[in-house]
Short mmCIF file of C-alpha atoms in Angstrom, two decimals:
data_model
loop_
_atom_site.label_atom_id
_atom_site.label_comp_id
_atom_site.label_asym_id
_atom_site.label_seq_id
_atom_site.Cartn_x
_atom_site.Cartn_y
_atom_site.Cartn_z
CA MET A 165 0.00 0.00 0.00
CA ARG A 166 2.83 2.34 0.83
CA ALA A 167 4.50 1.52 -2.47
CA ALA A 168 1.28 2.45 -4.23
CA GLU A 169 1.11 5.78 -2.33
CA ASN A 170 4.70 6.53 -3.23
CA ASN A 171 4.10 5.71 -6.90
CA PHE A 172 0.99 7.89 -6.83
CA ASN A 173 2.89 10.77 -5.29
CA ASP A 174 5.53 10.43 -7.98
CA TYR A 175 2.78 10.42 -10.51
CA ILE A 176 1.20 13.56 -9.09
CA SER A 177 4.54 15.32 -9.01
CA GLY A 178 5.11 14.27 -12.61
CA LEU A 179 1.75 15.65 -13.51
CA SER A 180 2.53 18.93 -11.78
CA HIS A 181 5.82 19.19 -13.67
CA THR A 182 4.44 18.12 -17.05
CA GLY A 183 1.14 20.01 -16.77
CA ALA A 184 2.82 23.28 -17.50
CA GLY A 185 4.54 21.94 -20.63
CA GLY A 186 1.51 20.45 -22.47
CA SER A 187 -1.94 19.00 -21.96
CA HIS A 188 -1.47 15.76 -23.95
CA ILE A 189 -0.50 12.80 -21.70
CA ASN A 190 -0.01 9.23 -22.93
CA ALA A 191 -1.76 6.69 -20.71
CA PRO A 192 0.61 3.78 -21.42
CA ASN A 193 3.49 5.64 -19.82
CA ILE A 194 1.34 6.38 -16.78
CA ALA A 195 0.23 2.79 -16.64
CA ALA A 196 3.81 1.66 -16.81
CA ARG A 197 4.64 4.03 -13.92
CA LEU A 198 1.57 2.93 -11.94
CA ASN A 199 2.12 -0.78 -12.48
CA PHE A 200 1.24 -1.72 -8.93
CA SER A 201 -1.98 -3.68 -9.63
CA GLY A 202 -0.28 -6.94 -10.50
CA LEU A 203 -1.24 -6.81 -14.25
CA ASP A 204 1.04 -7.19 -17.23
CA ASP A 205 1.85 -4.36 -19.51
CA THR A 206 -0.21 -5.94 -22.29
CA GLN A 207 -3.20 -6.22 -20.01
CA ILE A 208 -2.85 -2.64 -18.94
CA ALA A 209 -2.50 -1.51 -22.51
CA ASN A 210 -5.58 -3.42 -23.59
CA SER A 211 -7.62 -2.29 -20.58
CA SER A 212 -9.71 0.82 -20.29
CA MET A 213 -6.79 2.63 -18.58
CA LEU A 214 -5.16 3.23 -21.96
CA ARG A 215 -6.51 6.71 -22.78
CA SER A 216 -5.26 9.95 -24.17
CA PHE A 217 -6.45 13.28 -22.73
CA GLN A 218 -6.90 15.94 -25.33
CA SER A 219 -8.33 18.68 -23.03
CA PRO A 220 -7.94 19.86 -19.43
CA GLU A 221 -11.46 18.72 -18.61
CA GLU A 222 -10.69 15.21 -19.82
CA TYR A 223 -7.42 15.38 -17.86
CA ALA A 224 -9.26 16.29 -14.64
CA ILE A 225 -11.86 13.54 -15.24
CA GLY A 226 -9.05 11.06 -15.87
CA VAL A 227 -7.24 12.08 -12.71
CA GLN A 228 -10.46 11.65 -10.73
CA TRP A 229 -11.08 8.25 -12.37
CA TYR A 230 -7.54 7.09 -11.69
CA SER A 231 -7.75 8.29 -8.11
CA ASN A 232 -11.07 6.54 -7.56
CA GLU A 233 -9.85 3.39 -9.26
CA ILE A 234 -6.42 3.22 -7.55
CA ILE A 235 -6.84 5.04 -4.18
CA PRO A 236 -10.01 5.22 -2.18
CA PRO A 237 -11.39 8.70 -1.42
CA PRO A 238 -10.59 8.81 2.32
CA LEU A 239 -6.97 8.01 1.70
CA TRP A 240 -6.89 10.51 -1.09
CA CYS A 241 -8.26 13.22 1.26
CA SER A 242 -5.68 12.45 3.92
CA ILE A 243 -2.90 12.61 1.34
CA VAL A 244 -4.16 15.94 0.02
CA LYS A 245 -4.54 17.28 3.59
CA SER A 246 -0.99 16.28 4.52
CA GLU A 247 0.29 17.91 1.37
CA LYS A 248 -1.71 21.06 2.17
CA THR A 249 -0.38 21.17 5.74
CA GLU A 250 3.18 20.76 4.49
CA ALA A 251 2.57 23.50 1.96
CA ILE A 252 1.14 25.73 4.72
CA ARG A 253 4.10 24.95 6.99
CA LYS A 254 6.49 25.81 4.18
CA LEU A 255 4.56 29.01 3.57
CA HIS A 256 4.79 29.90 7.29
CA MET A 257 8.53 29.22 7.22
CA GLU A 258 8.88 31.36 4.11
CA ILE A 259 6.82 34.09 5.79
CA GLY A 260 9.05 33.92 8.91
CA SER A 261 12.17 34.09 6.79
CA LEU A 262 10.67 36.99 4.86
CA GLU A 263 9.83 38.79 8.13
CA LEU A 264 13.42 38.28 9.31
CA LYS A 265 14.66 39.62 6.01
CA VAL A 266 12.27 42.58 6.32
CA SER A 267 13.51 43.34 9.87
CA MET A 268 17.11 43.07 8.74
CA LEU A 269 16.34 45.30 5.78
CA THR A 270 14.66 47.88 8.09
CA GLU A 271 17.72 47.87 10.37
CA GLU A 272 19.95 48.30 7.34
CA VAL A 273 17.69 51.11 6.16
CA GLN A 274 17.97 52.86 9.56
CA LYS A 275 21.73 52.42 9.55
CA SER A 276 21.91 53.71 6.00
CA GLN A 277 19.76 56.71 6.98
CA GLU A 278 22.03 57.47 9.93
CA TYR A 279 25.05 57.08 7.70
CA ILE A 280 23.41 59.39 5.15
CA GLN A 281 22.77 61.99 7.89
CA SER A 282 26.37 61.74 9.07
CA LEU A 283 27.49 62.12 5.47
CA LYS A 284 25.23 65.17 5.14
CA LYS A 285 26.79 66.69 8.28
CA LYS A 286 30.26 65.94 6.98
CA ASN A 287 29.24 67.38 3.65
CA SER A 288 28.03 70.58 5.35
CA GLU A 289 31.24 70.79 7.39
CA MET A 290 33.26 70.14 4.28
CA ALA A 291 31.29 72.85 2.52
CA GLU A 292 32.15 75.29 5.34
CA THR A 293 35.81 74.29 5.23
CA VAL A 294 35.77 74.61 1.45
CA ALA A 295 34.26 78.09 1.79
CA LEU A 296 36.94 79.03 4.32
CA CYS A 297 39.62 77.58 2.08
CA ASN A 298 38.26 79.57 -0.83
CA SER A 299 38.25 82.76 1.26
CA TYR A 300 41.80 82.01 2.41
CA LYS A 301 42.83 81.36 -1.16
CA GLU A 302 41.36 84.70 -2.20
CA GLU A 303 43.18 86.45 0.66
CA LEU A 304 46.38 84.63 -0.28
CA LYS A 305 45.95 85.71 -3.89
CA GLU A 306 45.44 89.31 -2.75
CA ALA A 307 48.52 89.11 -0.50
CA GLN A 308 50.58 87.60 -3.32
CA ALA A 309 49.41 90.37 -5.62
CA LYS A 310 50.41 92.98 -3.02
CA ILE A 311 53.79 91.25 -2.59
CA LYS A 312 54.31 91.29 -6.35
CA GLU A 313 53.40 94.98 -6.45
CA LEU A 314 55.86 95.72 -3.65
CA GLU A 315 58.56 93.65 -5.36
CA ASN A 316 57.95 95.56 -8.58
CA LYS A 317 58.17 98.84 -6.70
CA ILE A 318 61.38 97.69 -4.98
CA GLU A 319 62.87 96.64 -8.31
CA ALA A 320 61.87 99.99 -9.78
CA ASN A 321 63.48 101.85 -6.87
CA LYS A 322 66.83 100.26 -6.01
CA ASP A 323 67.58 102.83 -3.32
CA ALA A 324 64.45 101.78 -1.43
CA ALA A 325 65.51 98.15 -1.73
CA LEU A 326 68.90 99.00 -0.24
CA ILE A 327 67.23 100.94 2.56
CA ILE A 328 64.89 98.03 3.32
CA ALA A 329 67.79 95.58 3.32
CA SER A 330 69.78 97.81 5.67
CA ARG A 331 66.76 98.18 7.96
CA GLN A 332 66.28 94.43 7.99
CA ASN A 333 69.92 94.02 8.97
CA ASP A 334 69.42 96.66 11.66
CA LEU A 335 66.40 94.75 12.96
CA LYS A 336 68.40 91.53 13.07
CA SER A 337 71.23 93.26 14.93
CA LEU A 338 68.67 94.90 17.25
CA ASN A 339 67.16 91.52 18.10
CA GLU A 340 70.64 90.16 18.85
CA LEU A 341 71.40 93.20 21.02
CA GLN A 342 68.12 92.73 22.89
CA LYS A 343 69.04 89.11 23.59
CA GLU A 344 72.49 90.19 24.83
CA ASN A 345 70.84 92.89 26.95
CA ARG A 346 68.55 90.34 28.57
CA ILE A 347 71.48 88.04 29.29
CA LEU A 348 73.48 90.93 30.79
CA LYS A 349 70.51 92.03 32.90
CA GLU A 350 70.15 88.53 34.27
CA GLU A 351 73.86 88.38 35.08
CA VAL A 352 73.76 91.84 36.70
CA ALA A 353 70.70 90.85 38.74
CA LYS A 354 72.48 87.71 39.95
CA TYR A 355 75.61 89.73 40.80
CA ASN A 356 73.55 92.40 42.57
CA CYS A 357 71.73 89.75 44.57
CA GLU A 358 75.02 88.17 45.63
CA THR A 359 76.57 91.52 46.56
CA LEU A 360 73.45 92.59 48.44
CA GLU A 361 73.41 89.32 50.34
CA LYS A 362 77.06 89.83 51.28
CA GLN A 363 76.39 93.43 52.35
CA ILE A 364 73.35 92.36 54.36
CA HIS A 365 75.39 89.65 56.08
CA GLU A 366 78.16 92.13 56.90
CA LYS A 367 75.68 94.70 58.18
CA GLU A 368 73.96 92.08 60.30
CA GLU A 369 77.31 91.24 61.88
CA ILE A 370 77.95 94.97 62.45
CA ILE A 371 74.51 95.35 64.04
CA LYS A 372 75.16 92.35 66.28
CA SER A 373 78.47 93.83 67.44
CA LEU A 374 76.79 97.22 68.00
CA ASN A 375 74.02 95.56 69.99
CA CYS A 376 76.63 93.81 72.14
CA LYS A 377 78.39 97.12 72.72
CA LEU A 378 75.10 98.81 73.49
CA GLU A 379 74.21 96.12 76.02
CA GLN A 380 77.61 96.51 77.65
CA ALA A 381 77.19 100.28 77.70
CA GLN A 382 73.75 99.89 79.22
CA LEU A 383 75.17 97.61 81.90
CA ASN A 384 77.95 100.11 82.59
CA SER A 385 75.50 102.99 82.61
CA SER A 386 73.21 101.08 84.97
CA ARG A 387 76.15 100.42 87.28
CA MET A 388 77.29 104.03 87.07
CA GLU A 389 73.77 105.23 87.70
CA SER A 390 73.59 103.10 90.84
CA VAL A 391 76.89 104.63 91.98
CA VAL A 392 75.63 108.11 91.06
CA LYS A 393 72.51 107.55 93.09
CA ARG A 394 74.59 106.57 96.07
CA PHE A 395 76.74 109.68 95.68
CA GLN A 396 73.63 111.80 95.23
CA ARG A 397 72.34 110.46 98.51
CA LYS A 398 75.70 111.28 100.10
CA ILE A 399 75.60 114.73 98.51
CA LEU A 400 72.16 115.30 99.97
CA PHE A 401 73.47 114.19 103.31
CA LEU A 402 76.46 116.54 102.95
CA SER A 403 74.22 119.39 101.88
CA LYS A 404 72.20 118.82 105.03
CA CYS A 405 75.45 118.81 106.99
CA GLU A 406 76.49 122.09 105.34
CA MET A 407 73.16 123.59 106.26
CA GLU A 408 73.66 122.47 109.82
CA ILE A 409 77.21 123.89 109.76
CA ASP A 410 75.90 127.20 108.48
CA THR A 411 73.32 127.31 111.24
CA LEU A 412 75.98 126.44 113.78
CA ASN A 413 78.27 129.17 112.43
CA GLU A 414 75.50 131.69 112.73
CA LYS A 415 74.82 130.56 116.25
CA LEU A 416 78.52 130.82 117.05
CA LYS A 417 78.64 134.31 115.65
CA ASN A 418 75.62 135.28 117.72
CA TYR A 419 76.99 133.78 120.90
CA ALA A 420 80.61 134.77 120.26
CA GLY A 421 80.36 138.06 122.11
CA PHE A 422 78.78 136.57 125.19
CA LYS A 423 80.76 133.41 125.67
CA SER A 424 84.01 134.04 123.95
CA GLU A 425 86.15 132.69 126.76
CA GLU A 426 83.89 129.82 127.81
CA SER A 427 83.05 128.63 124.35
CA ALA A 428 86.61 128.67 122.97
CA PRO A 429 87.18 124.89 123.25
CA GLU A 430 83.71 124.17 121.87
CA GLU A 431 84.40 126.47 118.94
CA ASN A 432 87.64 124.69 118.29
CA LYS A 433 85.80 121.36 118.27
CA LEU A 434 83.16 122.76 115.95
CA LYS A 435 85.82 124.17 113.66
CA GLU A 436 87.58 120.83 113.57
CA GLU A 437 84.32 119.06 112.82
CA ASN A 438 83.53 121.67 110.20
CA ALA A 439 86.96 121.19 108.61
CA THR A 440 86.52 117.41 108.53
CA LEU A 441 83.09 117.80 107.03
CA ILE A 442 84.40 120.25 104.42
CA SER A 443 87.21 117.85 103.53
CA LYS A 444 84.70 115.01 103.19
CA ILE A 445 82.47 117.21 101.05
CA SER A 446 85.39 118.11 98.80
CA ASP A 447 86.29 114.42 98.49
CA PHE A 448 82.72 113.57 97.64
CA GLN A 449 82.58 116.41 95.12
CA LYS A 450 85.75 115.15 93.44
CA GLU A 451 84.38 111.63 93.28
CA ASN A 452 81.07 112.98 92.01
CA THR A 453 82.79 115.01 89.28
CA SER A 454 84.78 111.96 88.18
CA LEU A 455 81.64 109.85 88.12
CA LEU A 456 79.76 112.54 86.24
CA SER A 457 82.56 112.74 83.68
CA LYS A 458 82.40 108.95 83.26
CA ILE A 459 78.62 109.14 82.91
CA CYS A 460 79.00 111.85 80.28
CA ASN A 461 81.48 109.71 78.39
CA LEU A 462 79.12 106.74 78.58
CA GLU A 463 76.24 108.89 77.38
CA LYS A 464 78.36 110.10 74.47
CA GLU A 465 79.21 106.51 73.60
CA ASN A 466 75.53 105.60 73.84
CA GLU A 467 74.65 108.49 71.56
CA GLU A 468 77.26 107.39 69.03
CA LEU A 469 76.03 103.80 69.15
CA LYS A 470 72.43 104.93 68.78
CA SER A 471 73.31 107.17 65.85
CA LYS A 472 75.10 104.26 64.19
CA LEU A 473 72.14 102.00 64.85
CA SER A 474 69.70 104.58 63.48
CA LYS A 475 71.84 104.94 60.34
CA GLN A 476 71.98 101.18 59.90
CA GLU A 477 68.22 100.96 60.39
CA THR A 478 67.59 103.69 57.82
CA ILE A 479 69.96 102.01 55.35
CA ASN A 480 68.59 98.51 55.95
CA SER A 481 64.95 99.48 56.47
CA GLU A 482 63.91 97.14 53.65
CA GLY A 483 64.92 93.79 55.15
CA ILE A 484 67.15 94.15 58.28
CA GLN A 485 65.68 94.63 61.75
CA LEU A 486 66.98 94.48 65.29
CA VAL A 487 66.41 91.47 67.48
CA GLU A 488 63.12 92.02 69.28
CA THR A 489 63.43 92.24 73.06
CA GLU A 490 61.48 94.09 75.71
CA TYR A 491 64.08 96.84 75.84
CA SER A 492 64.25 97.14 72.02
CA LYS A 493 60.44 97.46 71.90
CA GLN A 494 60.56 100.25 74.52
CA VAL A 495 63.36 101.99 72.62
CA ALA A 496 61.40 101.67 69.35
CA ASP A 497 58.30 103.21 70.95
CA LYS A 498 60.34 106.09 72.33
CA MET A 499 62.05 106.62 69.00
CA GLN A 500 58.64 106.77 67.36
CA THR A 501 57.33 109.32 69.86
CA TYR A 502 60.39 111.56 70.40
CA LEU A 503 62.35 111.28 67.15
CA HIS A 504 59.66 110.83 64.48
CA GLN A 505 56.78 112.79 66.03
CA HIS A 506 58.55 115.51 68.07
CA ASP A 507 61.94 115.44 66.25
CA SER A 508 63.82 115.89 69.54
CA PHE A 509 66.92 113.78 70.19
CA PRO A 510 67.67 115.31 73.66
CA ALA A 511 64.17 114.39 74.81
CA PHE A 512 64.79 110.84 73.60
CA LEU A 513 68.06 110.63 75.59
CA ALA A 514 66.40 112.16 78.65
CA SER A 515 63.61 109.57 78.51
CA LEU A 516 66.21 106.78 78.24
CA THR A 517 68.16 108.11 81.23
CA MET A 518 64.96 108.44 83.26
CA ASP A 519 64.02 104.85 82.47
CA LEU A 520 67.47 103.64 83.49
CA PHE A 521 67.28 105.72 86.67
CA ASN A 522 63.85 104.26 87.52
CA GLN A 523 65.12 100.74 86.91
CA GLN A 524 68.14 101.30 89.16
CA THR A 525 66.00 102.79 91.94
CA PHE A 526 63.68 99.80 91.69
CA MET A 527 66.66 97.42 91.99
CA LEU A 528 68.08 99.31 94.97
CA SER A 529 64.72 99.40 96.70
CA GLN A 530 64.44 95.63 96.24
#
């Protein structure tokens, strides 16, 4: 049965292929192909199956007859249905493949559109660059024309050409001179920096030595001021003694007439005491004068040191300063008030001496 179905399928396929070529089909060939009934070829040829179909209607009737004779109708329907389902499946597959192709083609179309837009942008940019290039070319042509005109003018006027050449040489030499000037300025700046650093170092050493001297002078002056204060106290005591001596002398003169004889030894004692006191006063005065002379010398030295320091400060006011101490701060304040505001150097010295005197009195009182 399966062999018969296969032979029938081959037959149908042959009909589908040969139907397009012509409508005339020889039955003996078909009978030879469909020889599955157990008959001989002679029997098939002599039977009613040997027919020739001259028209499509006869062909359709023959196909129906052969199908009814060979295959029963239910089997024929199942065969046709299976063929239809396969055809439908193939159509669905073709439709799916076509849809895939359509989707791929749409993606390619989108990509091509994007590429076209990018090409349009590039084309617009290229057009702008081409326009700029054309404008630059026109400007270059104009500049070349001007250069040619100038060259023609220079060739026409040789003196001008010589002047231009000389000026160009002057410009070259000027550029070289400017370079040399820069190099020399840099070297001079380096040399000036080195010399200034050396001078600053030397002046700092000088200021340090002057500060040491000033400190020593201040110590000496403080010591001398303490001694002076002691002598001043002694002088006050001696002045009081002189006053007492004067009062005693007046009393002696008043009582001399009354008790000349009785008071003779007392007068001698008083005279001796007066002489001793006068000698002590003279000694104290000598010591005081020597101390005052020493104090004057120290004050002169202090003035010289201060003048030197003020000069060094004015010279090195840009970067050099004294070491900050409490005393230097006080001195700076006094310099600001007495020297800069009042412009009085004696007042400045007097304020310094008063400060030293106050410090010494504070030390003695302690």
